[in-house]
């Protein structure tokens, strides 16, 4: 096949990885098992050089390096997920690019379905899809209200669901490396500001796995990033009510983390300021959290009682 034609069909799949060698193998295999044949895998290893995590990760990667489609991009020092994705972006040869978190994995037809959709819809610069989690389908709303959903902390497309035209990602400068969290939020707002549109491919094309280790945030850092994100995009809010609702939507999860860390004063401070700005949002979301907290032990008890070996 002509090299130029092949590059136009090529999809670069960037897998940033950090301290999850046991999950990485599954992610790589899910790409190698794709029904779409034109892809490359760029594994951006963000583990500290010389660390046991770098050694374990390289042990996993080593078995794949005989495959010309697989490339390893080790970092010179540990940075963050944004920097790792940008390292993959710099090396990507494909006309299209995807980002697969190392603890997520693709359905076998993800690339084929997304490429097919984009070939039929030239008005879009990229697309996203639904996902599976714990055996259930998570549906993402359409792109129309994407920014509003971001600011209100509703469901948005996670990075593992994306397929984007590589040149558009480069045009907006890739990921902002000053964001150790909320990279996807910040990126998608800028992508939208640049006039790029995303389409949606219906159906779950990947499985989303909540990190069992690294997603335990520092509440003080989260609060700082909240203010940074909202202040940078304050001009995106057409009405003050949306800004107030957004402050509450971002603050309440942080208040929950403060509470879980027994920092009750900080938790109460954020809940109070959220209620002052957006009482409706605060009450609804707080009630939802309390409901889910009670549901968990009830669900566990039901499983125990329904077990066939349980005898009262």
PDB file of C-alpha atoms in Angstrom, residues 218-220 223 255 257-269:
ATOM      1  CA  UNK A 218      -5.490  15.476  47.788  1.00  0.00           C
ATOM      2  CA  UNK A 219      -8.476  17.745  48.559  1.00  0.00           C
ATOM      3  CA  UNK A 220      -6.367  20.888  48.871  1.00  0.00           C
ATOM      4  CA  UNK A 223      -9.647  22.797  45.393  1.00  0.00           C
ATOM      5  CA  UNK A 255     -16.036  18.727  50.268  1.00  0.00           C
ATOM      6  CA  UNK A 257     -12.984  14.196  50.070  1.00  0.00           C
ATOM      7  CA  UNK A 258     -12.284  16.661  52.906  1.00  0.00           C
ATOM      8  CA  UNK A 259     -14.962  14.881  54.958  1.00  0.00           C
ATOM      9  CA  UNK A 260     -13.476  11.450  54.206  1.00  0.00           C
ATOM     10  CA  UNK A 261     -10.122  12.802  55.394  1.00  0.00           C
ATOM     11  CA  UNK A 262     -11.754  13.987  58.654  1.00  0.00           C
ATOM     12  CA  UNK A 263     -11.207  17.624  57.744  1.00  0.00           C
ATOM     13  CA  UNK A 264     -14.744  18.557  58.712  1.00  0.00           C
ATOM     14  CA  UNK A 265     -14.148  22.308  58.921  1.00  0.00           C
ATOM     15  CA  UNK A 266     -12.958  22.496  55.303  1.00  0.00           C
ATOM     16  CA  UNK A 267     -15.815  20.258  54.220  1.00  0.00           C
ATOM     17  CA  UNK A 268     -18.390  22.485  55.914  1.00  0.00           C
ATOM     18  CA  UNK A 269     -16.723  25.595  54.432  1.00  0.00           C
TER      19      UNK A 269
END
